[in-house]
Amino acid sequence: MIQRILNHTGILTFSSIDTLLTEFKGVSQEYEIAFSTHKKILTVMIESLENVYKYTDIYEAFIEKKQEYQPTFNIIINDDTIQLKTSNPVRVKDIDDIKRKIDLVNNKSREELKRLYVETITNGQFSAKGGAGLGFIEMAKTSENDLKYSFENISDEFSLYTFIVTFNL
């Protein structure tokens, strides 16, 4: 049976992220999620919420006019997996870079991801908002599953980016 166990719609703030992290602790206990799985989900949850948060300034004016494209965050559980899902507008011009980074980590073995992580820390191109792809590497290593994504065109300038990380129970 599929159940949505945590849900948020709207602009993320430090306060709302903190609330979601606190709520997840209670949900983990309620659904008897193993501590090791809880830690993995928490790690990816922080990284994915941070990704949505740090680009708010890029899409905030757009969603003021188009409320239906506000960022969303969900955790969905079924009998054998937990899915963490985020959705938010991204600039069309950024799609190829996002796809390239995710596809790169999806095509690596666990050992190759470890090497890529060290290489990226050493030689990565960082900006004030990150940008070197470390977050995707960390999420792939932590979840031990491919990262899934999709883009839905919503305007000339923006697409709705949906990102899903799956954890095996």
mmCIF file of C-alpha atoms in Angstrom:
data_model
loop_
_atom_site.group_PDB
_atom_site.id
_atom_site.type_symbol
_atom_site.label_atom_id
_atom_site.label_comp_id
_atom_site.label_asym_id
_atom_site.label_seq_id
_atom_site.Cartn_x
_atom_site.Cartn_y
_atom_site.Cartn_z
ATOM 1 C CA MET A 1 0.000 0.000 0.000
ATOM 2 C CA ILE A 2 1.379 3.404 -1.018
ATOM 3 C CA GLN A 3 1.151 6.192 1.561
ATOM 4 C CA ARG A 4 2.347 9.768 1.521
ATOM 5 C CA ILE A 5 3.889 10.162 4.962
ATOM 6 C CA LEU A 6 5.288 13.690 4.689
ATOM 7 C CA ASN A 7 4.199 16.525 2.443
ATOM 8 C CA HIS A 8 5.061 20.192 1.930
ATOM 9 C CA THR A 9 3.961 22.635 -0.758
ATOM 10 C CA GLY A 10 5.311 26.173 -1.000
ATOM 11 C CA ILE A 11 8.494 28.183 -0.790
ATOM 12 C CA LEU A 12 11.036 26.596 1.534
ATOM 13 C CA THR A 13 12.582 28.590 4.347
ATOM 14 C CA PHE A 14 15.044 27.569 7.045
ATOM 15 C CA SER A 15 12.070 27.306 9.373
ATOM 16 C CA SER A 16 10.006 25.069 7.068
ATOM 17 C CA ILE A 17 13.030 22.844 6.404
ATOM 18 C CA ASP A 18 13.602 22.521 10.147
ATOM 19 C CA THR A 19 9.924 21.646 10.630
ATOM 20 C CA LEU A 20 10.094 18.963 7.922
ATOM 21 C CA LEU A 21 13.202 17.427 9.478
ATOM 22 C CA THR A 22 11.500 17.339 12.879
ATOM 23 C CA GLU A 23 8.317 15.866 11.387
ATOM 24 C CA PHE A 24 10.346 13.183 9.633
ATOM 25 C CA LYS A 25 11.765 12.044 12.973
ATOM 26 C CA GLY A 26 8.232 11.416 14.249
ATOM 27 C CA VAL A 27 7.134 9.753 11.022
ATOM 28 C CA SER A 28 10.179 7.455 11.132
ATOM 29 C CA GLN A 29 9.185 6.276 14.573
ATOM 30 C CA GLU A 30 5.514 5.918 13.635
ATOM 31 C CA TYR A 31 6.334 3.778 10.579
ATOM 32 C CA GLU A 32 9.130 1.934 12.385
ATOM 33 C CA ILE A 33 11.762 2.899 9.841
ATOM 34 C CA ALA A 34 15.095 1.338 10.785
ATOM 35 C CA PHE A 35 17.574 3.838 12.222
ATOM 36 C CA SER A 36 20.131 3.155 9.465
ATOM 37 C CA THR A 37 17.490 3.866 6.795
ATOM 38 C CA HIS A 38 16.291 6.940 8.725
ATOM 39 C CA LYS A 39 19.848 8.344 8.684
ATOM 40 C CA LYS A 40 20.199 7.740 4.939
ATOM 41 C CA ILE A 41 16.857 9.385 4.177
ATOM 42 C CA LEU A 42 17.699 12.305 6.453
ATOM 43 C CA THR A 43 21.005 12.865 4.628
ATOM 44 C CA VAL A 44 19.298 12.895 1.225
ATOM 45 C CA MET A 45 16.364 14.910 2.556
ATOM 46 C CA ILE A 46 18.671 17.692 3.738
ATOM 47 C CA GLU A 47 20.550 17.736 0.429
ATOM 48 C CA SER A 48 17.424 17.750 -1.744
ATOM 49 C CA LEU A 49 15.626 20.404 0.345
ATOM 50 C CA GLU A 50 18.776 22.529 0.218
ATOM 51 C CA ASN A 51 18.807 22.206 -3.584
ATOM 52 C CA VAL A 52 15.230 23.476 -3.808
ATOM 53 C CA TYR A 53 15.867 26.235 -1.254
ATOM 54 C CA LYS A 54 19.061 27.664 -2.719
ATOM 55 C CA TYR A 55 17.447 28.317 -6.113
ATOM 56 C CA THR A 56 14.293 29.967 -4.732
ATOM 57 C CA ASP A 57 15.432 33.406 -5.888
ATOM 58 C CA ILE A 58 15.486 32.184 -9.498
ATOM 59 C CA TYR A 59 11.844 31.047 -9.607
ATOM 60 C CA GLU A 60 10.150 33.016 -6.804
ATOM 61 C CA ALA A 61 8.726 35.747 -9.081
ATOM 62 C CA PHE A 62 7.499 33.103 -11.548
ATOM 63 C CA ILE A 63 5.523 31.151 -8.946
ATOM 64 C CA GLU A 64 3.953 34.340 -7.562
ATOM 65 C CA LYS A 65 2.099 34.480 -10.895
ATOM 66 C CA LYS A 66 1.726 30.699 -11.307
ATOM 67 C CA GLN A 67 0.894 29.296 -7.868
ATOM 68 C CA GLU A 68 0.332 25.787 -9.250
ATOM 69 C CA TYR A 69 4.107 25.451 -9.753
ATOM 70 C CA GLN A 70 5.150 26.022 -6.163
ATOM 71 C CA PRO A 71 7.874 23.709 -4.884
ATOM 72 C CA THR A 72 6.698 20.428 -3.376
ATOM 73 C CA PHE A 73 8.344 17.863 -1.153
ATOM 74 C CA ASN A 74 6.941 14.398 -0.429
ATOM 75 C CA ILE A 75 8.031 11.211 1.242
ATOM 76 C CA ILE A 76 6.083 8.198 0.027
ATOM 77 C CA ILE A 77 6.291 4.722 1.573
ATOM 78 C CA ASN A 78 5.107 1.366 0.300
ATOM 79 C CA ASP A 79 5.847 -2.218 1.291
ATOM 80 C CA ASP A 80 9.449 -2.308 0.100
ATOM 81 C CA THR A 81 10.598 1.248 -0.691
ATOM 82 C CA ILE A 82 10.533 4.822 0.490
ATOM 83 C CA GLN A 83 10.616 7.575 -2.124
ATOM 84 C CA LEU A 84 11.733 11.104 -1.511
ATOM 85 C CA LYS A 85 10.340 13.422 -4.177
ATOM 86 C CA THR A 86 10.900 17.123 -4.806
ATOM 87 C CA SER A 87 9.464 19.300 -7.527
ATOM 88 C CA ASN A 88 10.275 22.909 -8.386
ATOM 89 C CA PRO A 89 10.656 25.206 -11.377
ATOM 90 C CA VAL A 90 14.098 25.401 -13.003
ATOM 91 C CA ARG A 91 15.300 27.566 -15.842
ATOM 92 C CA VAL A 92 15.129 25.810 -19.206
ATOM 93 C CA LYS A 93 18.738 26.827 -19.833
ATOM 94 C CA ASP A 94 19.852 24.820 -16.751
ATOM 95 C CA ILE A 95 18.209 21.512 -17.734
ATOM 96 C CA ASP A 96 21.112 20.076 -19.744
ATOM 97 C CA ASP A 97 23.543 20.720 -16.875
ATOM 98 C CA ILE A 98 21.228 19.060 -14.332
ATOM 99 C CA LYS A 99 20.683 16.046 -16.603
ATOM 100 C CA ARG A 100 24.429 15.735 -17.260
ATOM 101 C CA LYS A 101 25.251 15.670 -13.535
ATOM 102 C CA ILE A 102 22.529 13.148 -12.643
ATOM 103 C CA ASP A 103 23.273 10.901 -15.628
ATOM 104 C CA LEU A 104 26.958 10.934 -14.701
ATOM 105 C CA VAL A 105 26.297 9.580 -11.190
ATOM 106 C CA ASN A 106 23.689 7.105 -12.429
ATOM 107 C CA ASN A 107 26.294 5.554 -14.717
ATOM 108 C CA LYS A 108 28.830 4.939 -11.939
ATOM 109 C CA SER A 109 29.316 1.950 -9.668
ATOM 110 C CA ARG A 110 29.491 2.479 -5.912
ATOM 111 C CA GLU A 111 33.316 2.427 -6.036
ATOM 112 C CA GLU A 112 33.360 4.840 -8.988
ATOM 113 C CA LEU A 113 31.057 7.187 -7.064
ATOM 114 C CA LYS A 114 33.507 7.228 -4.159
ATOM 115 C CA ARG A 115 36.353 8.127 -6.511
ATOM 116 C CA LEU A 116 34.221 10.752 -8.279
ATOM 117 C CA TYR A 117 33.351 12.301 -4.914
ATOM 118 C CA VAL A 118 37.040 12.697 -3.973
ATOM 119 C CA GLU A 119 37.894 13.963 -7.459
ATOM 120 C CA THR A 120 35.050 16.503 -7.370
ATOM 121 C CA ILE A 121 36.067 17.798 -3.939
ATOM 122 C CA THR A 122 39.626 18.170 -5.181
ATOM 123 C CA ASN A 123 38.988 19.580 -8.664
ATOM 124 C CA GLY A 124 35.303 20.560 -8.769
ATOM 125 C CA GLN A 125 34.067 23.895 -10.012
ATOM 126 C CA PHE A 126 32.201 25.404 -7.066
ATOM 127 C CA SER A 127 30.095 28.531 -7.038
ATOM 128 C CA ALA A 128 28.348 30.293 -4.164
ATOM 129 C CA LYS A 129 25.435 27.876 -4.709
ATOM 130 C CA GLY A 130 27.534 24.751 -5.169
ATOM 131 C CA GLY A 131 27.241 23.558 -8.720
ATOM 132 C CA ALA A 132 29.951 20.903 -8.827
ATOM 133 C CA GLY A 133 27.471 18.037 -8.526
ATOM 134 C CA LEU A 134 28.619 16.846 -5.089
ATOM 135 C CA GLY A 135 25.038 16.693 -3.822
ATOM 136 C CA PHE A 136 23.968 14.301 -6.569
ATOM 137 C CA ILE A 137 27.025 12.128 -5.919
ATOM 138 C CA GLU A 138 26.253 12.029 -2.187
ATOM 139 C CA MET A 139 22.568 11.219 -2.774
ATOM 140 C CA ALA A 140 23.401 8.384 -5.188
ATOM 141 C CA LYS A 141 25.984 6.947 -2.785
ATOM 142 C CA THR A 142 23.603 7.176 0.155
ATOM 143 C CA SER A 143 20.490 5.762 -1.517
ATOM 144 C CA GLU A 144 22.353 3.060 -3.442
ATOM 145 C CA ASN A 145 19.828 3.527 -6.272
ATOM 146 C CA ASP A 146 19.713 5.540 -9.473
ATOM 147 C CA LEU A 147 18.426 9.079 -9.134
ATOM 148 C CA LYS A 148 15.290 9.707 -11.199
ATOM 149 C CA TYR A 149 14.226 12.976 -12.751
ATOM 150 C CA SER A 150 11.841 14.513 -15.225
ATOM 151 C CA PHE A 151 11.200 17.940 -16.700
ATOM 152 C CA GLU A 152 7.833 19.324 -17.770
ATOM 153 C CA ASN A 153 7.832 22.474 -19.881
ATOM 154 C CA ILE A 154 5.711 25.130 -18.112
ATOM 155 C CA SER A 155 6.793 28.356 -19.857
ATOM 156 C CA ASP A 156 9.386 29.662 -22.287
ATOM 157 C CA GLU A 157 11.760 30.257 -19.396
ATOM 158 C CA PHE A 158 10.899 27.479 -16.901
ATOM 159 C CA SER A 159 10.353 23.743 -16.656
ATOM 160 C CA LEU A 160 8.988 21.859 -13.686
ATOM 161 C CA TYR A 161 11.812 19.658 -12.397
ATOM 162 C CA THR A 162 10.807 16.531 -10.495
ATOM 163 C CA PHE A 163 13.533 14.638 -8.647
ATOM 164 C CA ILE A 164 13.052 11.236 -6.991
ATOM 165 C CA VAL A 165 15.367 9.248 -4.751
ATOM 166 C CA THR A 166 14.329 5.716 -3.769
ATOM 167 C CA PHE A 167 15.437 3.788 -0.693
ATOM 168 C CA ASN A 168 14.996 0.036 -0.354
ATOM 169 C CA LEU A 169 13.489 -1.144 2.916
#
